[in-house]
Amino acid sequence: MTGPWWPRCCSVRALRKTYRLGRVDVPVLHGVDLDVARGEWIAILGASGSGKSTMLHLIGGLDRPDKPRNGNPRAEIEFQGRNTVQFRAAELDRYRSTQVGFVFQFYHLLPELSVTENVLLGAMIRLGRLGYLRQRAPLRRRAREILDAFGLGDRLRHRPSQLSGGERQRVAIARALINDPAMLLADEPTGNLDRKTGGRILDVLAKVRSDGGQTMLMVTHDPEIAARADRIVHLIDGRIAEGPGDPA
Amino acid sequence: MYHALLTRRYLTSKVMPLLASLAVVLCTAMVLITWSVMGGFLRMLTQSGRSLIGDVRIAWPNVGFAHYDDLITRLQSDPEIEAATPIIETFGMLTLLENRTDGVLIRGVDGPSFARVTNYAETLWWHPLEKPLSKDQEGLDVRLDTHNRDLLAEIYQDGLRLKETDPATGGLESSMVLGIEVGGWNVRTDWGGYYPRVQGIASAAGAIQNRNLFMPRSGALPLLVVPLDSKGRPMEPVTRTFPIANEFESGLYDIDKQTVLVDLPALQRMLHMNAAKRLADPGAQEPTAGFFEDEAAPAPVVEDPARVTAVLVRQKNPNGDPDRFREHCRGIYAEFAGAHPDVPSAISIQIETWEDANRMMIEAVKKETGLVLVIFTFISFTAVFLVFAIFWAMISEKTRDIGVLRALGASRAGVAWVWLRYGLAIGVVGSILGGLLAWGIVTNINEIHEGIHQSGQWLGDSLVGARLSSWFGWRRPWNWYIWDPKVYVFKEIPHRIEPWKAAFVLAGGLISCLVGALWPATRAARMHPVKALRFE
Ligand SMILES: Nc1ncnc2c1ncn2[C@@H]1O[C@H](COP(=O)(O)OP(=O)(O)OP(=O)(O)O)[C@@H](O)[C@H]1O
Ligand SMILES: [Mg+2]
């Protein structure tokens, strides 16, 4: 399905990540290469501990790959023609804020904030105080629209603790979307939900993608869920293996 | 924007940091109250000098010095000097009612000029009053009574000149003005005023006769002094009964309790310090050469000028440096001493400001204030540690949220600012409430003090209190006067907060919170976002 004629969203080259546990090096990613087309929905399958989350964090600019060592090639995450690996801290913050939307398995909503405030948090961070105040009304309207579309229009003032798991995850997706990012990075978005609720979350994600054209990288354990994506990749032994089925 | 939102939400949803805020409230209030009261005490102490002795006292105690009129003329012709007044300071015995005697400090003063150098006129207690004192809400002050207006006006005038009209002769008679606490004839009220006691006296026949102890009305008391000759040797004691013209309240307990003012010429006569012709002391004469003359020559009569023990001086500029002014006065005295060979030299004469005279006490209070402030500021560091500990715990609790903020694009500085701002908010809330608490306590400190005293009395009088006292053998456990005027000179606790002190202490409270939050905030900023997100 991918090819050079498709516009590229990002391409990952020679991505390596090694954790240090005391004196022991624990290599997790051994040189991941992946091309992601714009608007593509990729499911990433892999065993537990294979480094799926690690990969997502690297692509999302939350962490940095290994420095080139022992003749390894320099890692590269090319996003819209720029290599995010070379970004300075402020550029990386900006990148996360404007281009990336994270969705986590355990929702990670801020318990003190209402649903609307959780959704608007990303916009507050992106715009700063004055910018946010200037655009508050349209942003509030947009947050409302998204939440309405997700069936949460009557829960705007509720706290996360008053919501079910599925509702919380929908709020989290709305939060990831408020800045209109190019890329959604979802780490097991249905991992904490029953099959039916998870299915509804996937419906939401599918609709988001078809409406907004977001590129989506979704980590999952479940081949059935992965099947809804455009493309399935496997993370095996720290490398990407393409293919729809179980490679084992 | 998210900083403000989070700060607001954390402030209203978390209890622990409010405890930190409470600690800040208590610490700022404690430091501010101490500083205000002790500092106020110090200020009252230094300022009261001006109202009691003016700016500078030129003194030659006991024997006194002559030609003071010339000194005063010289002083008053100086452009820096507002006024000067002669005064005699000595000790004596006052015979109170029922022949009780009390040692007193006697000041012989010339009323009108004394009032120009000191605030004597304002200290005279008995005068007609138009408006009640601020705390006298029910208007109980007897001086408000319109029936007494003429009498009080007359008493006030008598007090000012220290003279009374003798009802028998119609002439003016030298009189005395007592400190209001002398003799204990006036009852101090809780609104800060006095009323004269009424005493029931049992007569021999068994009847009780009520006697109104309003001294300026009819009181006259014998005053005993011991004069010294010009060499300082004591002579026969002299007693004279003075009518009481008025009573004064300086606000300094010791002074109001022990001082009596007497008309200067009368005291001079009693002490033989008035101008008089006297036989010269033969020992003071040069032995004459002749042999016959020695027996034949009559003892010469000399004109002994009047003397006083001190001259009080007030400078024109109320804020002038007292030490510089003292040296200025010394210069004038030196000129005066040059013109009169029989007065003490400019080197040996005592020229002091109030602060010089009370240096020991003022320095002690200064040191004590400093010490207590240092101790309390140290205690206040507990607030810093409390904020630190609470923030540290909160940041551990909120680790995942910090990861989320970073994932949403917040910078390290942004995350740090969330916590600093939160610390700042706690500091602002804490120190403003602390400031208000201190203000409330300090402005009402005399009432609170009185309340504590009264509840102590009440407890002591109650059955439980009496039992406790007898069980534990306490003698006076219920006398809860923390500010005993006998110890602290002033009858009132200072009750003013100076704005700059308040600003200083509030800023201190705020900075403490910031300091306490600084390290936790740095920790939050340094957290690795992925580790924060993975935090369980
Ligand atoms: N901070 C760390 N220090 C050391 N090892 C780490 C650290 N973080 C992750 N690892 C290791 O890296 C490996 C990959 O972790 P990662 O969370 O990316 O796996 P995953 O594929 O997302 O697993 P799961 O499906 O269970 O979520 C794991 O073996 C983990 O133990
Ligand atoms: Mg994972």
PDB file of N, CA, C and O in Angstrom, chain A residues 19 53-54 57 62-63 93 96-97 102 104 106 108-114 117 121-122 124-125 128-129 132-133 159 175, chain B residues 1-2 4-6 8-10 13-14 397-398 400-401 403-412 421 528-530 533-534:
ATOM      1  N   TYR A  19      18.710   0.887  27.054  1.00  0.00           N
ATOM      2  CA  TYR A  19      18.573   1.338  28.444  1.00  0.00           C
ATOM      3  C   TYR A  19      19.741   0.803  29.238  1.00  0.00           C
ATOM      4  O   TYR A  19      20.290  -0.250  28.926  1.00  0.00           O
ATOM      5  N   SER A  53       6.322   0.667  23.053  1.00  0.00           N
ATOM      6  CA  SER A  53       6.125   1.975  23.696  1.00  0.00           C
ATOM      7  C   SER A  53       7.366   2.836  23.519  1.00  0.00           C
ATOM      8  O   SER A  53       7.277   4.037  23.226  1.00  0.00           O
ATOM      9  N   THR A  54       8.527   2.210  23.694  1.00  0.00           N
ATOM     10  CA  THR A  54       9.782   2.935  23.528  1.00  0.00           C
ATOM     11  C   THR A  54       9.846   3.603  22.158  1.00  0.00           C
ATOM     12  O   THR A  54      10.201   4.792  22.033  1.00  0.00           O
ATOM     13  N   HIS A  57       7.499   6.579  21.943  1.00  0.00           N
ATOM     14  CA  HIS A  57       8.029   7.739  22.685  1.00  0.00           C
ATOM     15  C   HIS A  57       9.126   8.434  21.901  1.00  0.00           C
ATOM     16  O   HIS A  57       9.220   9.663  21.910  1.00  0.00           O
ATOM     17  N   LEU A  62       9.426  12.324  22.995  1.00  0.00           N
ATOM     18  CA  LEU A  62       9.468  12.321  24.459  1.00  0.00           C
ATOM     19  C   LEU A  62      10.817  11.823  24.956  1.00  0.00           C
ATOM     20  O   LEU A  62      11.157  12.007  26.103  1.00  0.00           O
ATOM     21  N   ASP A  63      11.549  11.180  24.089  1.00  0.00           N
ATOM     22  CA  ASP A  63      12.821  10.594  24.479  1.00  0.00           C
ATOM     23  C   ASP A  63      13.750  10.709  23.279  1.00  0.00           C
ATOM     24  O   ASP A  63      13.295  11.033  22.168  1.00  0.00           O
ATOM     25  N   ASP A  93       9.892  20.378  22.418  1.00  0.00           N
ATOM     26  CA  ASP A  93       8.656  20.728  23.141  1.00  0.00           C
ATOM     27  C   ASP A  93       7.603  21.222  22.156  1.00  0.00           C
ATOM     28  O   ASP A  93       6.433  20.842  22.214  1.00  0.00           O
ATOM     29  N   ARG A  96       6.226  18.346  20.029  1.00  0.00           N
ATOM     30  CA  ARG A  96       5.210  17.566  20.751  1.00  0.00           C
ATOM     31  C   ARG A  96       3.910  18.320  20.861  1.00  0.00           C
ATOM     32  O   ARG A  96       2.826  17.768  20.745  1.00  0.00           O
ATOM     33  N   SER A  97       4.048  19.613  21.067  1.00  0.00           N
ATOM     34  CA  SER A  97       2.859  20.414  21.309  1.00  0.00           C
ATOM     35  C   SER A  97       2.022  20.582  20.041  1.00  0.00           C
ATOM     36  O   SER A  97       0.792  20.545  20.106  1.00  0.00           O
ATOM     37  N   PHE A 102      -0.665  12.364  21.847  1.00  0.00           N
ATOM     38  CA  PHE A 102      -0.494  11.056  22.495  1.00  0.00           C
ATOM     39  C   PHE A 102      -1.811  10.571  23.077  1.00  0.00           C
ATOM     40  O   PHE A 102      -2.570  11.342  23.660  1.00  0.00           O
ATOM     41  N   PHE A 104      -2.841   7.329  25.665  1.00  0.00           N
ATOM     42  CA  PHE A 104      -2.206   6.281  26.467  1.00  0.00           C
ATOM     43  C   PHE A 104      -3.201   5.218  26.881  1.00  0.00           C
ATOM     44  O   PHE A 104      -4.411   5.467  26.925  1.00  0.00           O
ATOM     45  N   PHE A 106      -3.672   4.059  29.839  1.00  0.00           N
ATOM     46  CA  PHE A 106      -4.379   4.381  31.098  1.00  0.00           C
ATOM     47  C   PHE A 106      -4.865   5.830  31.110  1.00  0.00           C
ATOM     48  O   PHE A 106      -4.910   6.472  32.151  1.00  0.00           O
ATOM     49  N   HIS A 108      -4.501   8.760  31.464  1.00  0.00           N
ATOM     50  CA  HIS A 108      -3.653   9.848  31.979  1.00  0.00           C
ATOM     51  C   HIS A 108      -4.324  11.213  31.912  1.00  0.00           C
ATOM     52  O   HIS A 108      -3.738  12.202  31.475  1.00  0.00           O
ATOM     53  N   LEU A 109      -5.567  11.259  32.349  1.00  0.00           N
ATOM     54  CA  LEU A 109      -6.216  12.577  32.473  1.00  0.00           C
ATOM     55  C   LEU A 109      -5.791  13.185  33.805  1.00  0.00           C
ATOM     56  O   LEU A 109      -5.459  12.456  34.751  1.00  0.00           O
ATOM     57  N   LEU A 110      -5.774  14.519  33.887  1.00  0.00           N
ATOM     58  CA  LEU A 110      -5.431  15.166  35.158  1.00  0.00           C
ATOM     59  C   LEU A 110      -6.664  15.197  36.052  1.00  0.00           C
ATOM     60  O   LEU A 110      -7.685  15.780  35.677  1.00  0.00           O
ATOM     61  N   PRO A 111      -6.593  14.543  37.211  1.00  0.00           N
ATOM     62  CA  PRO A 111      -7.809  14.340  38.002  1.00  0.00           C
ATOM     63  C   PRO A 111      -8.427  15.630  38.536  1.00  0.00           C
ATOM     64  O   PRO A 111      -9.619  15.665  38.815  1.00  0.00           O
ATOM     65  N   GLU A 112      -7.625  16.696  38.688  1.00  0.00           N
ATOM     66  CA  GLU A 112      -8.175  17.934  39.268  1.00  0.00           C
ATOM     67  C   GLU A 112      -8.940  18.756  38.239  1.00  0.00           C
ATOM     68  O   GLU A 112      -9.653  19.691  38.609  1.00  0.00           O
ATOM     69  N   LEU A 113      -8.728  18.439  36.952  1.00  0.00           N
ATOM     70  CA  LEU A 113      -9.342  19.280  35.916  1.00  0.00           C
ATOM     71  C   LEU A 113     -10.613  18.633  35.396  1.00  0.00           C
ATOM     72  O   LEU A 113     -10.749  17.410  35.394  1.00  0.00           O
ATOM     73  N   SER A 114     -11.531  19.474  34.945  1.00  0.00           N
ATOM     74  CA  SER A 114     -12.769  18.966  34.366  1.00  0.00           C
ATOM     75  C   SER A 114     -12.462  18.401  32.981  1.00  0.00           C
ATOM     76  O   SER A 114     -11.356  18.540  32.458  1.00  0.00           O
ATOM     77  N   GLU A 117     -11.461  21.159  30.622  1.00  0.00           N
ATOM     78  CA  GLU A 117     -10.128  21.688  30.931  1.00  0.00           C
ATOM     79  C   GLU A 117      -9.033  20.708  30.517  1.00  0.00           C
ATOM     80  O   GLU A 117      -7.993  21.109  29.994  1.00  0.00           O
ATOM     81  N   LEU A 121      -6.100  21.605  27.796  1.00  0.00           N
ATOM     82  CA  LEU A 121      -4.757  21.710  28.359  1.00  0.00           C
ATOM     83  C   LEU A 121      -3.688  21.876  27.274  1.00  0.00           C
ATOM     84  O   LEU A 121      -2.808  22.744  27.371  1.00  0.00           O
ATOM     85  N   GLY A 122      -3.786  21.045  26.238  1.00  0.00           N
ATOM     86  CA  GLY A 122      -2.789  21.108  25.169  1.00  0.00           C
ATOM     87  C   GLY A 122      -2.759  22.474  24.505  1.00  0.00           C
ATOM     88  O   GLY A 122      -1.686  23.006  24.184  1.00  0.00           O
ATOM     89  N   MET A 124      -3.639  25.311  25.908  1.00  0.00           N
ATOM     90  CA  MET A 124      -3.047  26.265  26.850  1.00  0.00           C
ATOM     91  C   MET A 124      -1.531  26.197  26.771  1.00  0.00           C
ATOM     92  O   MET A 124      -0.844  27.216  26.786  1.00  0.00           O
ATOM     93  N   ILE A 125      -1.020  24.983  26.709  1.00  0.00           N
ATOM     94  CA  ILE A 125       0.437  24.829  26.647  1.00  0.00           C
ATOM     95  C   ILE A 125       0.970  25.399  25.336  1.00  0.00           C
ATOM     96  O   ILE A 125       1.983  26.094  25.314  1.00  0.00           O
ATOM     97  N   GLY A 128       0.367  29.594  25.267  1.00  0.00           N
ATOM     98  CA  GLY A 128       0.802  30.501  26.330  1.00  0.00           C
ATOM     99  C   GLY A 128      -0.388  31.282  26.835  1.00  0.00           C
ATOM    100  O   GLY A 128      -1.483  31.225  26.263  1.00  0.00           O
ATOM    101  N   ARG A 129      -0.168  32.041  27.882  1.00  0.00           N
ATOM    102  CA  ARG A 129      -1.260  32.683  28.571  1.00  0.00           C
ATOM    103  C   ARG A 129      -2.038  33.652  27.688  1.00  0.00           C
ATOM    104  O   ARG A 129      -3.255  33.521  27.505  1.00  0.00           O
ATOM    105  N   TYR A 132      -3.679  32.084  24.578  1.00  0.00           N
ATOM    106  CA  TYR A 132      -4.841  31.284  24.920  1.00  0.00           C
ATOM    107  C   TYR A 132      -6.035  32.182  25.233  1.00  0.00           C
ATOM    108  O   TYR A 132      -7.145  31.943  24.750  1.00  0.00           O
ATOM    109  N   LEU A 133      -5.771  33.237  26.034  1.00  0.00           N
ATOM    110  CA  LEU A 133      -6.894  34.103  26.416  1.00  0.00           C
ATOM    111  C   LEU A 133      -7.518  34.748  25.179  1.00  0.00           C
ATOM    112  O   LEU A 133      -8.731  34.928  25.101  1.00  0.00           O
ATOM    113  N   ARG A 159     -15.541  15.561  36.393  1.00  0.00           N
ATOM    114  CA  ARG A 159     -14.151  15.194  36.649  1.00  0.00           C
ATOM    115  C   ARG A 159     -13.898  13.806  36.063  1.00  0.00           C
ATOM    116  O   ARG A 159     -14.838  12.995  35.997  1.00  0.00           O
ATOM    117  N   ARG A 175      -8.379  15.341  23.836  1.00  0.00           N
ATOM    118  CA  ARG A 175      -7.239  16.148  24.276  1.00  0.00           C
ATOM    119  C   ARG A 175      -6.107  16.089  23.252  1.00  0.00           C
ATOM    120  O   ARG A 175      -5.485  17.093  22.937  1.00  0.00           O
TER     121      ARG A 175
ATOM    122  N   MET B   1      -0.890  29.654  31.080  1.00  0.00           N
ATOM    123  CA  MET B   1      -2.303  29.564  31.435  1.00  0.00           C
ATOM    124  C   MET B   1      -2.578  28.316  32.258  1.00  0.00           C
ATOM    125  O   MET B   1      -3.274  28.355  33.260  1.00  0.00           O
ATOM    126  N   TYR B   2      -1.982  27.190  31.802  1.00  0.00           N
ATOM    127  CA  TYR B   2      -2.212  25.950  32.552  1.00  0.00           C
ATOM    128  C   TYR B   2      -1.626  26.043  33.945  1.00  0.00           C
ATOM    129  O   TYR B   2      -2.092  25.392  34.868  1.00  0.00           O
ATOM    130  N   ALA B   4      -1.735  28.685  35.933  1.00  0.00           N
ATOM    131  CA  ALA B   4      -2.741  29.335  36.781  1.00  0.00           C
ATOM    132  C   ALA B   4      -3.861  28.361  37.107  1.00  0.00           C
ATOM    133  O   ALA B   4      -4.297  28.245  38.253  1.00  0.00           O
ATOM    134  N   LEU B   5      -4.298  27.649  36.077  1.00  0.00           N
ATOM    135  CA  LEU B   5      -5.401  26.701  36.259  1.00  0.00           C
ATOM    136  C   LEU B   5      -5.021  25.630  37.277  1.00  0.00           C
ATOM    137  O   LEU B   5      -5.767  25.350  38.218  1.00  0.00           O
ATOM    138  N   LEU B   6      -3.834  25.053  37.087  1.00  0.00           N
ATOM    139  CA  LEU B   6      -3.425  23.985  38.001  1.00  0.00           C
ATOM    140  C   LEU B   6      -3.230  24.507  39.416  1.00  0.00           C
ATOM    141  O   LEU B   6      -3.652  23.867  40.387  1.00  0.00           O
ATOM    142  N   ARG B   8      -4.711  26.949  40.803  1.00  0.00           N
ATOM    143  CA  ARG B   8      -6.017  27.195  41.403  1.00  0.00           C
ATOM    144  C   ARG B   8      -6.646  25.885  41.858  1.00  0.00           C
ATOM    145  O   ARG B   8      -7.170  25.770  42.965  1.00  0.00           O
ATOM    146  N   ARG B   9      -6.559  24.876  40.971  1.00  0.00           N
ATOM    147  CA  ARG B   9      -7.188  23.605  41.308  1.00  0.00           C
ATOM    148  C   ARG B   9      -6.485  22.920  42.465  1.00  0.00           C
ATOM    149  O   ARG B   9      -7.115  22.346  43.346  1.00  0.00           O
ATOM    150  N   TYR B  10      -5.152  22.980  42.483  1.00  0.00           N
ATOM    151  CA  TYR B  10      -4.421  22.339  43.571  1.00  0.00           C
ATOM    152  C   TYR B  10      -4.735  23.044  44.887  1.00  0.00           C
ATOM    153  O   TYR B  10      -4.887  22.423  45.924  1.00  0.00           O
ATOM    154  N   SER B  13      -8.116  21.856  46.062  1.00  0.00           N
ATOM    155  CA  SER B  13      -8.431  20.436  46.209  1.00  0.00           C
ATOM    156  C   SER B  13      -7.466  19.705  47.129  1.00  0.00           C
ATOM    157  O   SER B  13      -7.704  18.569  47.481  1.00  0.00           O
ATOM    158  N   LYS B  14      -6.369  20.366  47.530  1.00  0.00           N
ATOM    159  CA  LYS B  14      -5.382  19.643  48.344  1.00  0.00           C
ATOM    160  C   LYS B  14      -5.349  20.225  49.752  1.00  0.00           C
ATOM    161  O   LYS B  14      -5.316  21.445  49.921  1.00  0.00           O
ATOM    162  N   GLU B 397       3.600  12.288  44.045  1.00  0.00           N
ATOM    163  CA  GLU B 397       2.237  11.855  43.761  1.00  0.00           C
ATOM    164  C   GLU B 397       1.818  12.248  42.344  1.00  0.00           C
ATOM    165  O   GLU B 397       1.079  11.549  41.677  1.00  0.00           O
ATOM    166  N   LYS B 398       2.311  13.393  41.900  1.00  0.00           N
ATOM    167  CA  LYS B 398       1.860  13.939  40.613  1.00  0.00           C
ATOM    168  C   LYS B 398       2.830  13.619  39.482  1.00  0.00           C
ATOM    169  O   LYS B 398       2.751  14.254  38.424  1.00  0.00           O
ATOM    170  N   ARG B 400       3.076  11.304  37.312  1.00  0.00           N
ATOM    171  CA  ARG B 400       2.464  10.944  36.039  1.00  0.00           C
ATOM    172  C   ARG B 400       1.874  12.187  35.350  1.00  0.00           C
ATOM    173  O   ARG B 400       2.013  12.368  34.140  1.00  0.00           O
ATOM    174  N   ASP B 401       1.259  13.054  36.151  1.00  0.00           N
ATOM    175  CA  ASP B 401       0.690  14.273  35.567  1.00  0.00           C
ATOM    176  C   ASP B 401       1.777  15.141  34.950  1.00  0.00           C
ATOM    177  O   ASP B 401       1.574  15.793  33.926  1.00  0.00           O
ATOM    178  N   GLY B 403       4.506  13.955  33.647  1.00  0.00           N
ATOM    179  CA  GLY B 403       4.795  13.304  32.371  1.00  0.00           C
ATOM    180  C   GLY B 403       3.778  13.695  31.316  1.00  0.00           C
ATOM    181  O   GLY B 403       4.130  13.951  30.156  1.00  0.00           O
ATOM    182  N   VAL B 404       2.500  13.736  31.704  1.00  0.00           N
ATOM    183  CA  VAL B 404       1.451  14.102  30.744  1.00  0.00           C
ATOM    184  C   VAL B 404       1.670  15.520  30.231  1.00  0.00           C
ATOM    185  O   VAL B 404       1.589  15.789  29.025  1.00  0.00           O
ATOM    186  N   LEU B 405       1.979  16.428  31.160  1.00  0.00           N
ATOM    187  CA  LEU B 405       2.219  17.816  30.727  1.00  0.00           C
ATOM    188  C   LEU B 405       3.365  17.877  29.731  1.00  0.00           C
ATOM    189  O   LEU B 405       3.284  18.568  28.709  1.00  0.00           O
ATOM    190  N   ARG B 406       4.427  17.134  30.012  1.00  0.00           N
ATOM    191  CA  ARG B 406       5.557  17.137  29.079  1.00  0.00           C
ATOM    192  C   ARG B 406       5.135  16.536  27.741  1.00  0.00           C
ATOM    193  O   ARG B 406       5.510  17.035  26.685  1.00  0.00           O
ATOM    194  N   ALA B 407       4.338  15.446  27.772  1.00  0.00           N
ATOM    195  CA  ALA B 407       3.889  14.824  26.532  1.00  0.00           C
ATOM    196  C   ALA B 407       3.044  15.789  25.718  1.00  0.00           C
ATOM    197  O   ALA B 407       3.050  15.757  24.491  1.00  0.00           O
ATOM    198  N   LEU B 408       2.326  16.680  26.429  1.00  0.00           N
ATOM    199  CA  LEU B 408       1.494  17.648  25.710  1.00  0.00           C
ATOM    200  C   LEU B 408       2.309  18.854  25.243  1.00  0.00           C
ATOM    201  O   LEU B 408       1.757  19.789  24.678  1.00  0.00           O
ATOM    202  N   GLY B 409       3.597  18.833  25.518  1.00  0.00           N
ATOM    203  CA  GLY B 409       4.451  19.880  24.970  1.00  0.00           C
ATOM    204  C   GLY B 409       4.951  20.891  25.978  1.00  0.00           C
ATOM    205  O   GLY B 409       5.616  21.857  25.601  1.00  0.00           O
ATOM    206  N   ALA B 410       4.640  20.689  27.273  1.00  0.00           N
ATOM    207  CA  ALA B 410       5.133  21.655  28.264  1.00  0.00           C
ATOM    208  C   ALA B 410       6.647  21.533  28.392  1.00  0.00           C
ATOM    209  O   ALA B 410       7.200  20.438  28.318  1.00  0.00           O
ATOM    210  N   SER B 411       7.300  22.676  28.570  1.00  0.00           N
ATOM    211  CA  SER B 411       8.756  22.669  28.701  1.00  0.00           C
ATOM    212  C   SER B 411       9.140  22.367  30.141  1.00  0.00           C
ATOM    213  O   SER B 411       8.296  22.373  31.043  1.00  0.00           O
ATOM    214  N   ARG B 412      10.429  22.122  30.362  1.00  0.00           N
ATOM    215  CA  ARG B 412      10.911  21.922  31.732  1.00  0.00           C
ATOM    216  C   ARG B 412      10.593  23.144  32.583  1.00  0.00           C
ATOM    217  O   ARG B 412      10.108  23.034  33.703  1.00  0.00           O
ATOM    218  N   ARG B 421       4.834  28.566  41.149  1.00  0.00           N
ATOM    219  CA  ARG B 421       3.658  29.394  41.224  1.00  0.00           C
ATOM    220  C   ARG B 421       2.728  28.945  42.342  1.00  0.00           C
ATOM    221  O   ARG B 421       2.144  29.757  43.060  1.00  0.00           O
ATOM    222  N   HIS B 528      12.487  12.910  33.775  1.00  0.00           N
ATOM    223  CA  HIS B 528      12.426  12.473  32.388  1.00  0.00           C
ATOM    224  C   HIS B 528      10.966  12.177  32.049  1.00  0.00           C
ATOM    225  O   HIS B 528      10.298  11.439  32.769  1.00  0.00           O
ATOM    226  N   PRO B 529      10.469  12.751  30.950  1.00  0.00           N
ATOM    227  CA  PRO B 529       9.032  12.601  30.682  1.00  0.00           C
ATOM    228  C   PRO B 529       8.601  11.147  30.555  1.00  0.00           C
ATOM    229  O   PRO B 529       7.524  10.782  31.044  1.00  0.00           O
ATOM    230  N   VAL B 530       9.433  10.303  29.928  1.00  0.00           N
ATOM    231  CA  VAL B 530       9.019   8.909  29.761  1.00  0.00           C
ATOM    232  C   VAL B 530       8.994   8.204  31.112  1.00  0.00           C
ATOM    233  O   VAL B 530       8.041   7.494  31.435  1.00  0.00           O
ATOM    234  N   LEU B 533       5.966   9.218  32.886  1.00  0.00           N
ATOM    235  CA  LEU B 533       4.752   8.582  32.369  1.00  0.00           C
ATOM    236  C   LEU B 533       4.658   7.119  32.792  1.00  0.00           C
ATOM    237  O   LEU B 533       3.577   6.598  33.020  1.00  0.00           O
ATOM    238  N   ARG B 534       5.801   6.466  32.896  1.00  0.00           N
ATOM    239  CA  ARG B 534       5.809   5.053  33.273  1.00  0.00           C
ATOM    240  C   ARG B 534       5.687   4.870  34.782  1.00  0.00           C
ATOM    241  O   ARG B 534       5.578   3.751  35.259  1.00  0.00           O
TER     242      ARG B 534
END
